[in-house]
Amino acid sequence: MSTARAWQPVRALAQRRAFSTTPRALDNYAFIGLGRMGYQMAKNLQSKLPPGDTIRLYDINQSAAEKLAKEMKTQQAGGAAPEVSTSVAGAAKEADVVISCLPEPQHVRSTYEALLKDIADLPPRSQPRLFIDSSTIDPHTSSTVRQLVEDKLAGQGHFVDAPMSGGVVGAAAGTLTFMLGSDKSLVSRLEPILLRMGKRVLHCGPQTAGLAAKLANNLLLGIQNIGTAEAMLLGVKLGLDPKVLADVINASTGKCWASEVNNPVPGVVPTAPASRGYEGGFGIELMLKDMKLAQDAARRIDLQQTMATKALDVYERASKDAECKGRDFSVVYQVFDKTNGQGP
């Protein structure tokens, strides 16, 4: 990621409204990737777009796209007209805005290679297309895809990264926070689109800056989670009531999201995954993925990371434990407890 240009500190962007007396141009959208997050994001986007707009849906699992389109039509009271596409190129061909939310870096790259083949030779548009990738991938792949878009579309398309925070609950409620990496000149076009799926947009800097912020945050979260689990286990083994210990930590300097909201000890926070058998929440496999992406980004810039390396090892071993698979990443507390605090 280039450091040649200085950027202003991250700022939250508030939604703006514009009024016009001239007829509005109708917009076409494509949403690619309808997993647990993308499904809910596309649903919110469609419902908040003005009538007359179109949103084309694509997922490798076509039944997911068909199910979502049916829900949209059933519940539609205004909003964009939904259509199901059978290919990424079909979804993107007429789109002014393409939004992707995909699992892995290779999926993002192959998706954009496929859709660009069919749209690269289309006539120029009144304004360049927007390609918004909300996948959590490594900055290197994202930068490579951006260059691919620039090379193929010759100024007729802008690729930006906009990973999000808030989980499936936030996606369903439309309360996501987007970490945007784009040229400042594009923010005024991007912001209203993202605010139809979330409540906050943080412009972090140029393209890949959003991903850099997301990976740095999740790296810290992963380390905090392990530290909280070990601290809570220490207190419990020394005879402390875990709720009392949590109250002390959360009134003191050890307070963090992992201790206050997502406490790893069952029964301490009733709404936390730990209190329902570690079901739901942020899966340990997803945390492992993000830790690996952060480590890959660090290696590319020759950055040594002591705690991150140790934390990655914990998540790698815990994710292989049959009792941890598919559970919230705070389940490492259970692993530590089972092995007397020595790690999995």
Short mmCIF file of C-alpha atoms in Angstrom, two decimals:
data_model
loop_
_atom_site.label_atom_id
_atom_site.label_comp_id
_atom_site.label_asym_id
_atom_site.label_seq_id
_atom_site.Cartn_x
_atom_site.Cartn_y
_atom_site.Cartn_z
CA MET A 1 0.00 0.00 0.00
CA SER A 2 1.50 3.31 -1.05
CA THR A 3 2.45 5.81 1.63
CA ALA A 4 3.43 8.60 -0.76
CA ARG A 5 0.33 10.65 -0.12
CA ALA A 6 -0.76 12.02 3.23
CA TRP A 7 -4.40 11.55 4.19
CA GLN A 8 -6.62 13.25 6.69
CA PRO A 9 -7.72 11.29 9.81
CA VAL A 10 -10.69 8.94 9.46
CA ARG A 11 -13.96 10.80 9.67
CA ALA A 12 -17.50 9.55 9.89
CA LEU A 13 -19.72 10.59 7.03
CA ALA A 14 -23.29 11.67 7.67
CA GLN A 15 -26.05 11.02 5.18
CA ARG A 16 -26.95 13.93 2.94
CA ARG A 17 -30.08 14.61 0.93
CA ALA A 18 -30.24 16.43 -2.35
CA PHE A 19 -33.33 17.79 -4.05
CA SER A 20 -33.76 18.37 -7.75
CA THR A 21 -36.56 19.63 -9.98
CA THR A 22 -35.31 17.64 -13.00
CA PRO A 23 -36.29 13.99 -13.63
CA ARG A 24 -33.97 11.52 -11.94
CA ALA A 25 -31.94 9.13 -14.09
CA LEU A 26 -32.86 5.54 -13.26
CA ASP A 27 -30.00 3.46 -11.88
CA ASN A 28 -29.09 -0.19 -12.30
CA TYR A 29 -27.39 -2.13 -9.52
CA ALA A 30 -25.79 -5.56 -9.34
CA PHE A 31 -25.23 -7.44 -6.09
CA ILE A 32 -22.84 -10.40 -6.29
CA GLY A 33 -22.45 -12.77 -3.35
CA LEU A 34 -25.50 -13.57 -1.24
CA GLY A 35 -24.03 -15.30 1.78
CA ARG A 36 -25.08 -14.53 5.35
CA MET A 37 -23.91 -10.92 5.08
CA GLY A 38 -24.57 -10.20 1.41
CA TYR A 39 -28.12 -11.54 1.55
CA GLN A 40 -29.12 -9.05 4.25
CA MET A 41 -27.18 -6.18 2.71
CA ALA A 42 -28.82 -6.66 -0.68
CA LYS A 43 -32.22 -6.84 0.98
CA ASN A 44 -31.73 -3.49 2.69
CA LEU A 45 -30.29 -1.87 -0.42
CA GLN A 46 -33.21 -2.96 -2.59
CA SER A 47 -35.84 -1.77 -0.12
CA LYS A 48 -34.26 1.68 0.18
CA LEU A 49 -33.63 2.32 -3.50
CA PRO A 50 -36.23 4.44 -5.31
CA PRO A 51 -38.88 2.80 -7.52
CA GLY A 52 -37.74 2.55 -11.10
CA ASP A 53 -34.23 1.39 -10.23
CA THR A 54 -33.25 -2.22 -10.85
CA ILE A 55 -31.11 -4.57 -8.76
CA ARG A 56 -29.79 -7.76 -10.35
CA LEU A 57 -28.80 -10.56 -7.99
CA TYR A 58 -26.18 -13.24 -8.49
CA ASP A 59 -24.81 -16.00 -6.31
CA ILE A 60 -23.09 -19.25 -7.21
CA ASN A 61 -25.99 -20.83 -5.32
CA GLN A 62 -28.77 -19.69 -7.65
CA SER A 63 -31.48 -20.80 -5.22
CA ALA A 64 -30.25 -18.14 -2.78
CA ALA A 65 -30.72 -15.43 -5.42
CA GLU A 66 -34.15 -16.77 -6.36
CA LYS A 67 -35.22 -16.92 -2.72
CA LEU A 68 -34.10 -13.36 -2.09
CA ALA A 69 -35.79 -12.02 -5.21
CA LYS A 70 -39.02 -13.71 -4.16
CA GLU A 71 -38.79 -12.15 -0.68
CA MET A 72 -38.14 -8.74 -2.21
CA LYS A 73 -41.16 -9.00 -4.49
CA THR A 74 -43.40 -10.27 -1.70
CA GLN A 75 -42.40 -7.54 0.76
CA GLN A 76 -41.85 -4.79 -1.77
CA ALA A 77 -43.48 -1.49 -0.93
CA GLY A 78 -41.52 0.66 -3.32
CA GLY A 79 -37.86 -0.08 -3.77
CA ALA A 80 -35.90 -1.28 -6.77
CA ALA A 81 -37.16 -4.04 -9.04
CA PRO A 82 -35.24 -7.29 -8.31
CA GLU A 83 -34.04 -9.63 -11.04
CA VAL A 84 -32.05 -12.87 -10.84
CA SER A 85 -28.99 -13.25 -13.07
CA THR A 86 -27.41 -16.56 -14.02
CA SER A 87 -23.86 -15.16 -14.35
CA VAL A 88 -21.74 -12.40 -12.89
CA ALA A 89 -21.42 -10.86 -16.35
CA GLY A 90 -25.20 -10.89 -16.76
CA ALA A 91 -25.66 -9.15 -13.43
CA ALA A 92 -23.02 -6.50 -14.13
CA LYS A 93 -23.59 -5.77 -17.82
CA GLU A 94 -26.14 -2.98 -17.37
CA ALA A 95 -25.11 -1.98 -13.84
CA ASP A 96 -24.10 1.53 -12.88
CA VAL A 97 -23.06 0.15 -9.48
CA VAL A 98 -21.72 -3.34 -8.77
CA ILE A 99 -21.46 -4.48 -5.14
CA SER A 100 -19.64 -7.68 -4.24
CA CYS A 101 -19.47 -9.54 -0.93
CA LEU A 102 -17.44 -12.72 -1.37
CA PRO A 103 -15.68 -15.19 0.96
CA GLU A 104 -12.04 -15.32 -0.20
CA PRO A 105 -9.50 -13.30 -2.22
CA GLN A 106 -9.53 -15.80 -5.10
CA HIS A 107 -13.30 -15.44 -5.39
CA VAL A 108 -13.03 -11.67 -5.72
CA ARG A 109 -10.35 -11.87 -8.38
CA SER A 110 -12.08 -14.55 -10.48
CA THR A 111 -15.43 -12.72 -10.23
CA TYR A 112 -14.03 -9.45 -11.57
CA GLU A 113 -12.02 -11.20 -14.28
CA ALA A 114 -15.23 -12.85 -15.47
CA LEU A 115 -17.46 -9.78 -15.43
CA LEU A 116 -14.87 -7.50 -17.02
CA LYS A 117 -14.58 -9.78 -20.05
CA ASP A 118 -18.12 -8.94 -21.11
CA ILE A 119 -18.35 -5.27 -20.19
CA ALA A 120 -14.91 -4.00 -21.24
CA ASP A 121 -15.98 -3.33 -24.83
CA LEU A 122 -19.34 -1.72 -24.09
CA PRO A 123 -19.87 1.93 -25.11
CA PRO A 124 -18.79 4.63 -22.60
CA ARG A 125 -21.37 5.68 -19.99
CA SER A 126 -22.36 9.14 -18.80
CA GLN A 127 -20.29 8.55 -15.66
CA PRO A 128 -17.90 5.72 -14.75
CA ARG A 129 -19.29 2.60 -13.13
CA LEU A 130 -18.71 2.01 -9.44
CA PHE A 131 -17.41 -1.35 -8.23
CA ILE A 132 -17.76 -1.63 -4.45
CA ASP A 133 -16.14 -4.68 -2.90
CA SER A 134 -17.23 -5.34 0.69
CA SER A 135 -15.32 -8.63 0.97
CA THR A 136 -12.70 -8.96 3.70
CA ILE A 137 -9.61 -9.87 1.67
CA ASP A 138 -5.94 -8.90 1.61
CA PRO A 139 -4.99 -5.42 0.34
CA HIS A 140 -2.65 -6.89 -2.29
CA THR A 141 -5.47 -8.78 -4.06
CA SER A 142 -7.77 -5.76 -3.80
CA SER A 143 -5.13 -3.53 -5.36
CA THR A 144 -4.60 -6.08 -8.14
CA VAL A 145 -8.32 -6.11 -8.94
CA ARG A 146 -8.45 -2.31 -8.93
CA GLN A 147 -5.61 -2.24 -11.49
CA LEU A 148 -7.48 -4.83 -13.57
CA VAL A 149 -10.58 -2.61 -13.60
CA GLU A 150 -8.53 0.42 -14.58
CA ASP A 151 -6.74 -1.45 -17.37
CA LYS A 152 -9.88 -3.02 -18.82
CA LEU A 153 -12.23 -0.05 -18.54
CA ALA A 154 -9.81 2.80 -19.28
CA GLY A 155 -11.31 5.30 -16.85
CA GLN A 156 -14.88 4.04 -17.23
CA GLY A 157 -14.89 2.27 -13.85
CA HIS A 158 -13.72 2.82 -10.27
CA PHE A 159 -13.01 -0.11 -7.93
CA VAL A 160 -13.11 0.63 -4.18
CA ASP A 161 -12.92 -1.42 -1.00
CA ALA A 162 -15.61 -1.10 1.66
CA PRO A 163 -15.37 -3.91 4.21
CA MET A 164 -17.83 -3.66 7.05
CA SER A 165 -18.23 -4.21 10.76
CA GLY A 166 -21.39 -5.24 12.58
CA GLY A 167 -21.92 -8.88 11.68
CA VAL A 168 -25.07 -10.56 10.40
CA VAL A 169 -27.18 -8.79 13.03
CA GLY A 170 -25.94 -5.40 11.81
CA ALA A 171 -26.43 -6.41 8.18
CA ALA A 172 -30.05 -7.37 8.85
CA ALA A 173 -30.74 -4.22 10.88
CA GLY A 174 -28.99 -1.93 8.41
CA THR A 175 -26.59 -0.67 11.09
CA LEU A 176 -23.26 -1.70 9.56
CA THR A 177 -20.18 0.49 9.67
CA PHE A 178 -18.29 0.61 6.37
CA MET A 179 -14.55 1.26 6.21
CA LEU A 180 -14.11 2.90 2.83
CA GLY A 181 -10.93 2.93 0.76
CA SER A 182 -11.33 5.21 -2.25
CA ASP A 183 -10.30 8.45 -3.84
CA LYS A 184 -11.87 11.38 -2.00
CA SER A 185 -13.56 12.54 -5.19
CA LEU A 186 -15.75 9.39 -5.18
CA VAL A 187 -17.04 9.69 -1.62
CA SER A 188 -20.08 11.76 -2.53
CA ARG A 189 -21.26 9.02 -4.92
CA LEU A 190 -20.37 6.11 -2.64
CA GLU A 191 -21.72 7.40 0.65
CA PRO A 192 -25.47 7.36 -0.15
CA ILE A 193 -25.20 3.82 -1.52
CA LEU A 194 -23.43 2.47 1.56
CA LEU A 195 -25.77 4.28 3.95
CA ARG A 196 -28.67 2.31 2.47
CA MET A 197 -27.01 -0.78 3.97
CA GLY A 198 -25.50 0.72 7.12
CA LYS A 199 -25.50 3.69 9.44
CA ARG A 200 -21.90 4.88 9.25
CA VAL A 201 -19.21 5.31 6.62
CA LEU A 202 -15.60 5.91 7.65
CA HIS A 203 -13.43 7.14 4.79
CA CYS A 204 -10.04 5.69 5.70
CA GLY A 205 -8.00 6.93 2.75
CA PRO A 206 -7.19 5.72 -0.78
CA GLN A 207 -8.13 2.33 -2.20
CA THR A 208 -7.08 -0.57 0.13
CA ALA A 209 -7.15 1.75 3.18
CA GLY A 210 -10.53 0.34 4.22
CA LEU A 211 -9.13 -3.19 4.20
CA ALA A 212 -6.03 -2.09 6.08
CA ALA A 213 -8.25 -0.63 8.81
CA LYS A 214 -10.50 -3.72 8.92
CA LEU A 215 -7.58 -6.15 9.22
CA ALA A 216 -5.83 -4.04 11.87
CA ASN A 217 -9.03 -3.86 13.91
CA ASN A 218 -9.73 -7.59 13.67
CA LEU A 219 -6.13 -8.42 14.51
CA LEU A 220 -6.49 -6.42 17.71
CA LEU A 221 -9.86 -8.04 18.43
CA GLY A 222 -8.37 -11.51 18.05
CA ILE A 223 -5.58 -10.73 20.48
CA GLN A 224 -7.95 -9.04 22.95
CA ASN A 225 -10.20 -12.08 22.91
CA ILE A 226 -7.36 -14.41 23.89
CA GLY A 227 -6.14 -12.03 26.60
CA THR A 228 -9.64 -11.70 28.01
CA ALA A 229 -10.13 -15.47 28.04
CA GLU A 230 -6.84 -16.05 29.87
CA ALA A 231 -7.52 -13.26 32.38
CA MET A 232 -11.02 -14.50 33.12
CA LEU A 233 -9.76 -18.07 33.53
CA LEU A 234 -7.03 -16.91 35.92
CA GLY A 235 -9.56 -15.11 38.08
CA VAL A 236 -11.97 -18.05 38.10
CA LYS A 237 -9.21 -20.51 39.03
CA LEU A 238 -8.19 -18.17 41.88
CA GLY A 239 -11.74 -18.36 43.22
CA LEU A 240 -13.34 -15.19 41.85
CA ASP A 241 -16.96 -15.09 40.75
CA PRO A 242 -16.66 -14.47 36.97
CA LYS A 243 -19.38 -11.80 37.05
CA VAL A 244 -17.56 -9.94 39.80
CA LEU A 245 -14.29 -10.18 37.87
CA ALA A 246 -15.98 -8.92 34.71
CA ASP A 247 -17.39 -5.95 36.64
CA VAL A 248 -13.90 -5.13 37.92
CA ILE A 249 -12.29 -5.40 34.47
CA ASN A 250 -15.03 -3.34 32.83
CA ALA A 251 -14.64 -0.59 35.44
CA SER A 252 -10.86 -0.64 35.05
CA THR A 253 -8.14 -0.37 32.42
CA GLY A 254 -8.65 -3.90 31.11
CA LYS A 255 -12.06 -3.04 29.67
CA CYS A 256 -12.57 -3.96 26.00
CA TRP A 257 -15.30 -5.27 23.70
CA ALA A 258 -14.25 -8.85 24.44
CA SER A 259 -14.72 -8.33 28.18
CA GLU A 260 -17.82 -6.14 28.16
CA VAL A 261 -19.96 -7.30 25.22
CA ASN A 262 -18.59 -10.66 24.12
CA ASN A 263 -17.31 -12.01 27.42
CA PRO A 264 -16.07 -15.58 26.87
CA VAL A 265 -17.30 -17.01 30.19
CA PRO A 266 -20.78 -18.59 30.02
CA GLY A 267 -23.39 -16.67 32.05
CA VAL A 268 -21.43 -13.45 32.49
CA VAL A 269 -23.15 -11.58 29.64
CA PRO A 270 -26.55 -13.14 28.87
CA THR A 271 -26.55 -11.93 25.25
CA ALA A 272 -23.01 -13.12 24.47
CA PRO A 273 -22.47 -16.29 22.40
CA ALA A 274 -20.74 -17.91 25.41
CA SER A 275 -24.09 -17.91 27.23
CA ARG A 276 -25.74 -19.95 24.46
CA GLY A 277 -23.10 -22.60 23.93
CA TYR A 278 -20.92 -20.29 21.81
CA GLU A 279 -23.50 -20.48 19.01
CA GLY A 280 -23.86 -17.57 16.59
CA GLY A 281 -21.51 -14.63 16.78
CA PHE A 282 -18.25 -14.42 14.82
CA GLY A 283 -17.14 -17.91 13.87
CA ILE A 284 -13.67 -19.03 14.90
CA GLU A 285 -12.96 -19.95 11.27
CA LEU A 286 -13.67 -16.35 10.23
CA MET A 287 -11.34 -15.01 12.90
CA LEU A 288 -8.66 -17.44 11.73
CA LYS A 289 -9.16 -16.20 8.15
CA ASP A 290 -8.79 -12.54 9.19
CA MET A 291 -5.72 -13.28 11.32
CA LYS A 292 -4.10 -15.00 8.34
CA LEU A 293 -4.93 -12.06 6.07
CA ALA A 294 -3.39 -9.66 8.59
CA GLN A 295 -0.26 -11.80 8.85
CA ASP A 296 0.02 -11.95 5.07
CA ALA A 297 -0.26 -8.16 4.86
CA ALA A 298 2.44 -7.82 7.54
CA ARG A 299 4.79 -10.18 5.71
CA ARG A 300 4.44 -8.19 2.50
CA ILE A 301 5.84 -5.11 4.26
CA ASP A 302 8.40 -7.07 6.35
CA LEU A 303 6.62 -6.26 9.62
CA GLN A 304 7.38 -8.61 12.52
CA GLN A 305 4.39 -9.30 14.79
CA THR A 306 4.97 -11.15 18.04
CA MET A 307 1.50 -11.30 19.61
CA ALA A 308 -0.25 -11.75 16.27
CA THR A 309 1.87 -14.80 15.49
CA LYS A 310 1.08 -16.42 18.83
CA ALA A 311 -2.62 -15.58 18.52
CA LEU A 312 -2.77 -17.06 15.03
CA ASP A 313 -1.32 -20.30 16.39
CA VAL A 314 -4.01 -20.42 19.09
CA TYR A 315 -6.83 -19.97 16.56
CA GLU A 316 -5.34 -22.47 14.13
CA ARG A 317 -5.19 -25.19 16.78
CA ALA A 318 -8.54 -24.31 18.34
CA SER A 319 -10.30 -24.39 14.95
CA LYS A 320 -9.27 -28.04 14.58
CA ASP A 321 -10.95 -28.95 17.87
CA ALA A 322 -14.28 -30.64 17.13
CA GLU A 323 -15.89 -28.78 20.05
CA CYS A 324 -14.91 -25.41 18.56
CA LYS A 325 -15.81 -25.79 14.90
CA GLY A 326 -18.57 -23.44 13.80
CA ARG A 327 -18.67 -21.67 17.17
CA ASP A 328 -17.96 -18.09 18.17
CA PHE A 329 -14.26 -17.29 18.46
CA SER A 330 -14.64 -16.67 22.21
CA VAL A 331 -14.81 -20.47 22.53
CA VAL A 332 -11.03 -20.37 23.08
CA TYR A 333 -11.94 -19.84 26.76
CA GLN A 334 -13.43 -23.32 26.82
CA VAL A 335 -10.29 -24.73 25.22
CA PHE A 336 -8.03 -22.99 27.74
CA ASP A 337 -10.17 -24.25 30.60
CA LYS A 338 -10.06 -27.81 29.28
CA THR A 339 -6.28 -27.74 29.03
CA ASN A 340 -5.67 -25.92 32.33
CA GLY A 341 -4.84 -22.63 30.64
CA GLN A 342 -2.00 -24.03 28.54
CA GLY A 343 -3.73 -23.42 25.22
CA PRO A 344 -5.22 -25.93 22.79
#
